[in-house]
């Protein structure tokens, strides 16, 4: 089949790599601009204008499956072009928690519900799935998600924006649930393993509405302990959040007009509410198509990316 990957961020290019290296499917990468370095590697790259329906229709002509890593208005226009050109399958740019657990008025939405509503509307004309990954390990790596050109339209993509800053060894962690128990839990996976699993799903005869995958499932408290163990030094500044203290933090941020902090607190509140948790290891990992894939553990991944970087602990 012919597969189109929309976007050129790290996750998109990992998916493209595994389509080429592990399948016999044809691949085309859709990009807003020419990518000579990718073309030099043998990839077919089509330059698309997301404001031009003819450009998009031409790009997806003859394509069986589109995997999107673009968001907002461009993604909606891409979806409409796919429907018009009879593309069989479409995977939106989700790759986080399950949509079903999100509130009706989700402050972290960024247009995602709109795409899902349109996919429901087009359900009889195009098959779709949401690839549910929980939290990508890359959120905790040097440079955060921004280093991989992911989440750039959010206030949540930089190093240290979520739970811990591994470089400075500081944390602001939502470890306590509403009953004051340290049971707040998240599922996580490395982008490389997520990409391999996504590519394996191409060969599934039927896509479920959600395809879940996780490399690790651990409590937030356990996550902080892994970070401390890997870095070999204690945290220099610690804030343990309860649901009530998160609400207070949110109010402070709103009063101060600090939108980045407001979004970070919303993300922590969503974490407490189970946004990034689901039955481990997920239905995609339990599929016969993926049983040979053994995702890297969070601790091993963390050692690989931070092993030669000395903690920068603020002086007292």
C-alpha positions as a LaTeX table, in Angstrom:
\begin{tabular}{lrrr}
\hline
Residue & $x$ (\AA) & $y$ (\AA) & $z$ (\AA) \\
\hline
Unk1 & 0.00 & 0.00 & 0.00 \\
Unk2 & 1.00 & 3.65 & $-0.31$ \\
Unk3 & 1.50 & 5.41 & 3.04 \\
Unk4 & 1.79 & 9.15 & 3.58 \\
Unk5 & 3.35 & 10.62 & 6.72 \\
Unk6 & 2.45 & 14.27 & 7.23 \\
Unk7 & 5.18 & 16.23 & 8.99 \\
Unk8 & 8.94 & 16.10 & 9.45 \\
Unk9 & 9.35 & 16.14 & 13.22 \\
Unk10 & 11.26 & 13.36 & 14.97 \\
Unk11 & 8.20 & 11.13 & 15.44 \\
Unk12 & 7.16 & 11.54 & 11.80 \\
Unk13 & 10.64 & 10.68 & 10.56 \\
Unk14 & 10.87 & 7.66 & 12.85 \\
Unk15 & 7.57 & 6.39 & 11.47 \\
Unk16 & 8.85 & 7.03 & 7.94 \\
Unk17 & 12.09 & 5.17 & 8.72 \\
Unk18 & 10.28 & 2.06 & 9.92 \\
Unk19 & 7.86 & 2.08 & 6.98 \\
Unk20 & 10.87 & 1.94 & 4.67 \\
Unk21 & 13.05 & $-0.41$ & 6.73 \\
Unk22 & 10.46 & $-2.88$ & 8.06 \\
Unk23 & 7.70 & $-3.04$ & 5.44 \\
Unk24 & 7.28 & $-3.27$ & 1.68 \\
Unk25 & 4.85 & $-0.35$ & 1.63 \\
Unk26 & 5.50 & 2.72 & $-0.49$ \\
Unk27 & 6.13 & 5.92 & 1.46 \\
Unk28 & 5.69 & 9.59 & 0.79 \\
Unk29 & 6.49 & 12.35 & 3.29 \\
Unk30 & 4.33 & 15.48 & 3.16 \\
Unk31 & 6.21 & 18.65 & 4.07 \\
Unk32 & 5.54 & 22.38 & 3.94 \\
Unk33 & 8.97 & 22.94 & 2.38 \\
Unk34 & 11.60 & 21.03 & 0.42 \\
Unk35 & 13.68 & 18.59 & 2.45 \\
Unk36 & 16.88 & 18.02 & 0.44 \\
Unk37 & 18.50 & 16.04 & 3.26 \\
Unk38 & 15.61 & 13.55 & 3.21 \\
Unk39 & 15.54 & 13.39 & $-0.57$ \\
Unk40 & 19.27 & 12.65 & $-0.52$ \\
Unk41 & 18.52 & 9.66 & 1.72 \\
Unk42 & 16.10 & 8.28 & $-0.85$ \\
Unk43 & 12.81 & 9.45 & 0.66 \\
Unk44 & 10.05 & 10.75 & $-1.57$ \\
Unk45 & 9.02 & 14.17 & $-0.27$ \\
Unk46 & 6.04 & 16.12 & $-1.58$ \\
Unk47 & 5.83 & 19.81 & $-0.76$ \\
Unk48 & 2.26 & 20.67 & 0.21 \\
Unk49 & 0.39 & 23.88 & 0.87 \\
Unk50 & $-2.14$ & 23.22 & 3.63 \\
Unk51 & $-4.10$ & 26.27 & 2.49 \\
Unk52 & $-4.53$ & 24.87 & $-1.02$ \\
Unk53 & $-6.99$ & 22.00 & $-1.39$ \\
Unk54 & $-5.65$ & 21.13 & $-4.86$ \\
Unk55 & $-2.13$ & 20.75 & $-3.45$ \\
Unk56 & $-3.42$ & 18.45 & $-0.70$ \\
Unk57 & $-5.63$ & 16.40 & $-3.01$ \\
Unk58 & $-2.72$ & 15.88 & $-5.39$ \\
Unk59 & $-0.47$ & 14.80 & $-2.49$ \\
Unk60 & $-2.83$ & 12.10 & $-1.21$ \\
Unk61 & $-4.00$ & 10.74 & $-4.58$ \\
Unk62 & $-3.48$ & 6.98 & $-4.57$ \\
Unk63 & $-2.60$ & 6.92 & $-0.86$ \\
Unk64 & $-4.11$ & 4.17 & 1.29 \\
Unk65 & $-3.16$ & 5.44 & 4.77 \\
Unk66 & $-2.24$ & 8.86 & 6.11 \\
Unk67 & $-0.48$ & 9.24 & 9.45 \\
Unk68 & $-0.60$ & 12.85 & 10.57 \\
Unk69 & 1.75 & 14.68 & 12.90 \\
Unk70 & 0.45 & 18.13 & 11.92 \\
Unk71 & $-2.24$ & 19.78 & 14.00 \\
Unk72 & $-4.99$ & 22.40 & 13.95 \\
Unk73 & $-6.37$ & 23.84 & 10.71 \\
Unk74 & $-3.76$ & 22.19 & 8.46 \\
Unk75 & $-4.71$ & 18.76 & 9.78 \\
Unk76 & $-8.40$ & 19.38 & 9.16 \\
Unk77 & $-7.71$ & 20.44 & 5.58 \\
Unk78 & $-5.57$ & 17.32 & 5.14 \\
Unk79 & $-8.39$ & 15.13 & 6.42 \\
Unk80 & $-10.91$ & 16.72 & 4.04 \\
Unk81 & $-8.55$ & 16.12 & 1.13 \\
Unk82 & $-8.15$ & 12.48 & 2.19 \\
Unk83 & $-11.92$ & 11.97 & 2.23 \\
Unk84 & $-12.27$ & 13.63 & $-1.16$ \\
Unk85 & $-9.57$ & 11.38 & $-2.65$ \\
Unk86 & $-10.90$ & 8.16 & $-1.08$ \\
Unk87 & $-7.95$ & 7.55 & 1.25 \\
Unk88 & $-8.82$ & 4.44 & 3.25 \\
Unk89 & $-7.29$ & 5.26 & 6.64 \\
Unk90 & $-6.33$ & 8.32 & 8.67 \\
Unk91 & $-4.50$ & 8.54 & 12.00 \\
Unk92 & $-4.67$ & 12.01 & 13.57 \\
Unk93 & $-1.84$ & 13.73 & 15.44 \\
Unk94 & $-2.75$ & 12.46 & 18.90 \\
Unk95 & $-0.02$ & 10.24 & 20.39 \\
Unk96 & $-0.82$ & 11.02 & 24.03 \\
Unk97 & $-3.62$ & 9.94 & 26.39 \\
Unk98 & $-7.04$ & 8.49 & 25.66 \\
Unk99 & $-9.55$ & 11.05 & 24.32 \\
Unk100 & $-12.34$ & 9.32 & 26.24 \\
Unk101 & $-11.02$ & 10.54 & 29.61 \\
Unk102 & $-10.68$ & 14.19 & 28.60 \\
Unk103 & $-13.17$ & 16.76 & 29.92 \\
Unk104 & $-15.74$ & 18.28 & 27.58 \\
Unk105 & $-14.01$ & 21.66 & 27.76 \\
Unk106 & $-10.40$ & 20.55 & 27.72 \\
Unk107 & $-7.92$ & 23.41 & 28.25 \\
Unk108 & $-5.24$ & 21.24 & 26.61 \\
Unk109 & $-7.33$ & 20.48 & 23.53 \\
Unk110 & $-5.58$ & 22.59 & 20.86 \\
Unk111 & $-8.15$ & 21.62 & 18.24 \\
Unk112 & $-7.86$ & 17.88 & 18.75 \\
Unk113 & $-11.55$ & 17.37 & 19.54 \\
Unk114 & $-12.45$ & 19.10 & 16.29 \\
Unk115 & $-10.47$ & 16.55 & 14.30 \\
Unk116 & $-11.99$ & 13.66 & 16.23 \\
Unk117 & $-15.49$ & 15.05 & 15.66 \\
Unk118 & $-14.82$ & 15.29 & 11.93 \\
Unk119 & $-13.46$ & 11.72 & 11.91 \\
Unk120 & $-16.69$ & 10.59 & 13.56 \\
Unk121 & $-18.65$ & 12.49 & 10.91 \\
Unk122 & $-16.65$ & 10.78 & 8.14 \\
Unk123 & $-16.67$ & 7.37 & 9.81 \\
Unk124 & $-18.53$ & 5.70 & 6.92 \\
Unk125 & $-16.01$ & 7.07 & 4.41 \\
Unk126 & $-12.63$ & 6.71 & 6.10 \\
Unk127 & $-11.34$ & 4.38 & 8.82 \\
Unk128 & $-9.39$ & 5.96 & 11.65 \\
Unk129 & $-7.71$ & 5.25 & 14.95 \\
Unk130 & $-6.13$ & 7.22 & 17.75 \\
Unk131 & $-2.65$ & 6.00 & 18.65 \\
Unk132 & $-2.55$ & 6.32 & 22.44 \\
Unk133 & 1.00 & 6.51 & 23.81 \\
Unk134 & 0.54 & 8.21 & 27.16 \\
Unk135 & 3.69 & 10.29 & 27.74 \\
Unk136 & 6.65 & 10.14 & 25.37 \\
Unk137 & 9.93 & 9.63 & 27.22 \\
Unk138 & 11.26 & 12.55 & 25.18 \\
Unk139 & 9.39 & 14.95 & 27.48 \\
Unk140 & 12.12 & 14.17 & 30.04 \\
Unk141 & 15.09 & 14.36 & 27.68 \\
Unk142 & 17.54 & 17.19 & 26.94 \\
Unk143 & 15.58 & 19.99 & 25.30 \\
Unk144 & 12.24 & 18.31 & 25.97 \\
Unk145 & 9.76 & 17.73 & 23.15 \\
Unk146 & 10.87 & 20.94 & 21.44 \\
Unk147 & 14.22 & 19.28 & 20.71 \\
Unk148 & 12.26 & 16.90 & 18.47 \\
Unk149 & 10.00 & 19.56 & 16.92 \\
Unk150 & 7.05 & 18.18 & 18.88 \\
Unk151 & 4.40 & 20.18 & 20.72 \\
Unk152 & 5.76 & 23.51 & 19.49 \\
Unk153 & 2.30 & 25.12 & 19.52 \\
Unk154 & 1.90 & 24.43 & 23.22 \\
Unk155 & 3.42 & 25.78 & 26.42 \\
Unk156 & 4.39 & 22.25 & 27.39 \\
Unk157 & 7.21 & 21.33 & 25.05 \\
Unk158 & 10.34 & 22.60 & 26.78 \\
Unk159 & 12.79 & 20.83 & 29.04 \\
Unk160 & 11.42 & 20.64 & 32.57 \\
Unk161 & 7.83 & 21.57 & 31.69 \\
Unk162 & 6.41 & 18.29 & 33.01 \\
Unk163 & 6.95 & 16.89 & 36.53 \\
Unk164 & 10.76 & 17.07 & 36.66 \\
Unk165 & 13.63 & 19.08 & 35.29 \\
Unk166 & 16.26 & 16.39 & 34.93 \\
Unk167 & 19.08 & 18.85 & 34.25 \\
Unk168 & 18.56 & 21.04 & 37.34 \\
Unk169 & 17.14 & 18.19 & 39.46 \\
Unk170 & 14.02 & 20.08 & 40.49 \\
Unk171 & 10.50 & 18.73 & 40.55 \\
Unk172 & 6.89 & 19.83 & 40.84 \\
Unk173 & 5.13 & 16.49 & 40.90 \\
Unk174 & 1.41 & 15.65 & 41.18 \\
Unk175 & 1.98 & 12.52 & 43.25 \\
Unk176 & $-1.16$ & 12.56 & 45.41 \\
Unk177 & $-4.66$ & 11.62 & 44.30 \\
Unk178 & $-7.90$ & 12.93 & 45.80 \\
Unk179 & $-7.55$ & 10.44 & 48.68 \\
Unk180 & $-4.00$ & 11.66 & 49.45 \\
Unk181 & $-2.55$ & 8.39 & 48.18 \\
Unk182 & 0.59 & 8.32 & 46.01 \\
Unk183 & $-1.20$ & 6.41 & 43.26 \\
Unk184 & $-1.16$ & 8.92 & 40.39 \\
Unk185 & 0.02 & 6.79 & 37.47 \\
Unk186 & 1.15 & 7.37 & 33.90 \\
Unk187 & 1.97 & 5.21 & 30.90 \\
Unk188 & 5.05 & 6.10 & 28.87 \\
Unk189 & 6.99 & 5.01 & 25.81 \\
Unk190 & 9.99 & 6.11 & 23.75 \\
Unk191 & 9.18 & 7.79 & 20.43 \\
Unk192 & 11.20 & 5.17 & 18.56 \\
Unk193 & 9.17 & 2.30 & 20.04 \\
Unk194 & 5.91 & 4.16 & 19.45 \\
Unk195 & 6.88 & 4.64 & 15.81 \\
Unk196 & 7.63 & 0.93 & 15.34 \\
Unk197 & 4.29 & $-0.01$ & 16.85 \\
Unk198 & 2.43 & 2.49 & 14.67 \\
Unk199 & 4.04 & 1.02 & 11.58 \\
Unk200 & 3.13 & $-2.53$ & 12.63 \\
Unk201 & $-0.51$ & $-1.39$ & 12.89 \\
Unk202 & $-0.49$ & $-0.61$ & 9.17 \\
Unk203 & $-0.89$ & $-4.33$ & 8.51 \\
Unk204 & $-3.85$ & $-4.80$ & 10.84 \\
Unk205 & $-6.97$ & $-5.71$ & 8.81 \\
Unk206 & $-9.11$ & $-3.55$ & 11.08 \\
Unk207 & $-8.27$ & $-0.54$ & 13.17 \\
Unk208 & $-9.91$ & $-0.22$ & 16.55 \\
Unk209 & $-11.05$ & 3.27 & 17.57 \\
Unk210 & $-8.04$ & 3.47 & 19.92 \\
Unk211 & $-4.76$ & 1.60 & 19.65 \\
Unk212 & $-2.96$ & 1.79 & 22.99 \\
Unk213 & 0.76 & 1.21 & 23.56 \\
Unk214 & 3.05 & 1.67 & 26.54 \\
Unk215 & 6.62 & 0.74 & 27.34 \\
Unk216 & 6.27 & 1.44 & 31.05 \\
Unk217 & 3.50 & 2.14 & 33.54 \\
Unk218 & 4.54 & 3.67 & 36.84 \\
Unk219 & 3.39 & 6.07 & 39.50 \\
Unk220 & 4.64 & 9.64 & 39.35 \\
Unk221 & 6.46 & 9.00 & 42.63 \\
Unk222 & 8.25 & 6.00 & 41.08 \\
Unk223 & 9.20 & 8.15 & 38.10 \\
Unk224 & 10.88 & 10.71 & 40.35 \\
Unk225 & 12.76 & 7.93 & 42.10 \\
Unk226 & 14.04 & 6.62 & 38.75 \\
Unk227 & 15.29 & 10.10 & 37.85 \\
Unk228 & 17.08 & 10.46 & 41.17 \\
Unk229 & 18.66 & 7.02 & 40.81 \\
Unk230 & 19.86 & 7.67 & 37.26 \\
Unk231 & 21.27 & 11.11 & 38.04 \\
Unk232 & 22.94 & 9.96 & 41.25 \\
Unk233 & 22.04 & 13.11 & 43.15 \\
Unk234 & 19.00 & 14.17 & 45.20 \\
Unk235 & 16.54 & 16.77 & 43.95 \\
Unk236 & 17.56 & 20.28 & 44.90 \\
Unk237 & 14.00 & 21.64 & 45.01 \\
Unk238 & 10.85 & 19.60 & 45.58 \\
Unk239 & 7.15 & 20.42 & 45.37 \\
Unk240 & 4.69 & 17.58 & 46.00 \\
Unk241 & 1.23 & 18.49 & 44.71 \\
Unk242 & $-2.18$ & 17.47 & 46.03 \\
Unk243 & $-5.31$ & 18.12 & 43.92 \\
Unk244 & $-6.19$ & 21.07 & 46.18 \\
Unk245 & $-2.74$ & 22.61 & 45.92 \\
Unk246 & $-2.85$ & 22.27 & 42.15 \\
Unk247 & $-6.10$ & 24.22 & 42.08 \\
Unk248 & $-4.47$ & 26.94 & 44.17 \\
Unk249 & $-1.47$ & 26.99 & 41.83 \\
Unk250 & $-3.84$ & 27.31 & 38.87 \\
Unk251 & $-5.59$ & 30.28 & 40.44 \\
Unk252 & $-2.26$ & 32.03 & 41.12 \\
Unk253 & $-1.20$ & 31.53 & 37.50 \\
Unk254 & $-4.52$ & 32.85 & 36.17 \\
Unk255 & $-4.43$ & 35.93 & 38.42 \\
Unk256 & $-0.84$ & 36.64 & 37.38 \\
Unk257 & $-1.68$ & 36.14 & 33.70 \\
Unk258 & 1.07 & 33.52 & 33.45 \\
Unk259 & $-0.30$ & 31.44 & 30.57 \\
Unk260 & 2.66 & 29.03 & 30.28 \\
Unk261 & 2.40 & 28.18 & 33.99 \\
Unk262 & $-1.37$ & 27.88 & 33.70 \\
Unk263 & $-0.99$ & 25.31 & 30.93 \\
Unk264 & 1.64 & 23.41 & 32.91 \\
Unk265 & $-0.68$ & 23.21 & 35.91 \\
Unk266 & $-3.59$ & 22.12 & 33.71 \\
Unk267 & $-1.32$ & 19.32 & 32.46 \\
Unk268 & $-0.53$ & 18.22 & 36.01 \\
Unk269 & $-4.23$ & 18.29 & 36.95 \\
Unk270 & $-4.99$ & 16.16 & 33.90 \\
Unk271 & $-2.25$ & 13.75 & 35.00 \\
Unk272 & $-3.93$ & 13.34 & 38.39 \\
Unk273 & $-7.23$ & 12.74 & 36.58 \\
Unk274 & $-5.77$ & 9.84 & 34.61 \\
Unk275 & $-5.17$ & 11.48 & 31.23 \\
Unk276 & $-2.01$ & 9.47 & 30.60 \\
Unk277 & $-3.02$ & 6.19 & 32.21 \\
Unk278 & $-4.57$ & 3.15 & 30.56 \\
Unk279 & $-4.48$ & $-0.65$ & 30.87 \\
Unk280 & $-0.86$ & $-1.75$ & 30.45 \\
Unk281 & 0.65 & $-2.58$ & 27.98 \\
Unk282 & $-2.20$ & $-1.62$ & 25.65 \\
Unk283 & $-4.18$ & $-3.45$ & 22.99 \\
Unk284 & $-1.68$ & $-2.70$ & 20.20 \\
Unk285 & 1.20 & $-4.19$ & 22.15 \\
Unk286 & $-0.91$ & $-7.26$ & 22.87 \\
Unk287 & $-1.57$ & $-7.79$ & 19.16 \\
Unk288 & 0.10 & $-10.70$ & 17.39 \\
Unk289 & 1.59 & $-8.12$ & 15.02 \\
Unk290 & 3.76 & $-6.57$ & 17.75 \\
Unk291 & 4.62 & $-9.29$ & 20.27 \\
Unk292 & 8.26 & $-9.40$ & 19.19 \\
Unk293 & 8.78 & $-5.71$ & 20.00 \\
Unk294 & 10.31 & $-5.12$ & 23.43 \\
Unk295 & 10.19 & $-1.40$ & 24.22 \\
Unk296 & 13.11 & 0.14 & 26.04 \\
Unk297 & 12.53 & 0.81 & 29.75 \\
Unk298 & 12.31 & 4.36 & 31.00 \\
Unk299 & 15.37 & 3.95 & 33.22 \\
Unk300 & 17.52 & 2.60 & 30.40 \\
Unk301 & 16.36 & 5.34 & 28.06 \\
Unk302 & 17.04 & 8.01 & 30.68 \\
Unk303 & 20.57 & 6.71 & 31.26 \\
Unk304 & 21.20 & 6.74 & 27.51 \\
Unk305 & 20.22 & 10.38 & 27.02 \\
Unk306 & 21.51 & 11.89 & 30.27 \\
Unk307 & 24.48 & 9.63 & 31.05 \\
Unk308 & 27.18 & 12.11 & 29.99 \\
Unk309 & 25.40 & 15.29 & 31.09 \\
Unk310 & 26.29 & 16.55 & 34.56 \\
Unk311 & 23.37 & 17.76 & 36.70 \\
Unk312 & 23.27 & 21.55 & 36.94 \\
Unk313 & 22.15 & 22.00 & 40.53 \\
Unk314 & 21.50 & 25.63 & 41.50 \\
Unk315 & 23.82 & 26.93 & 44.21 \\
Unk316 & 22.28 & 27.80 & 47.55 \\
\hline
\end{tabular}
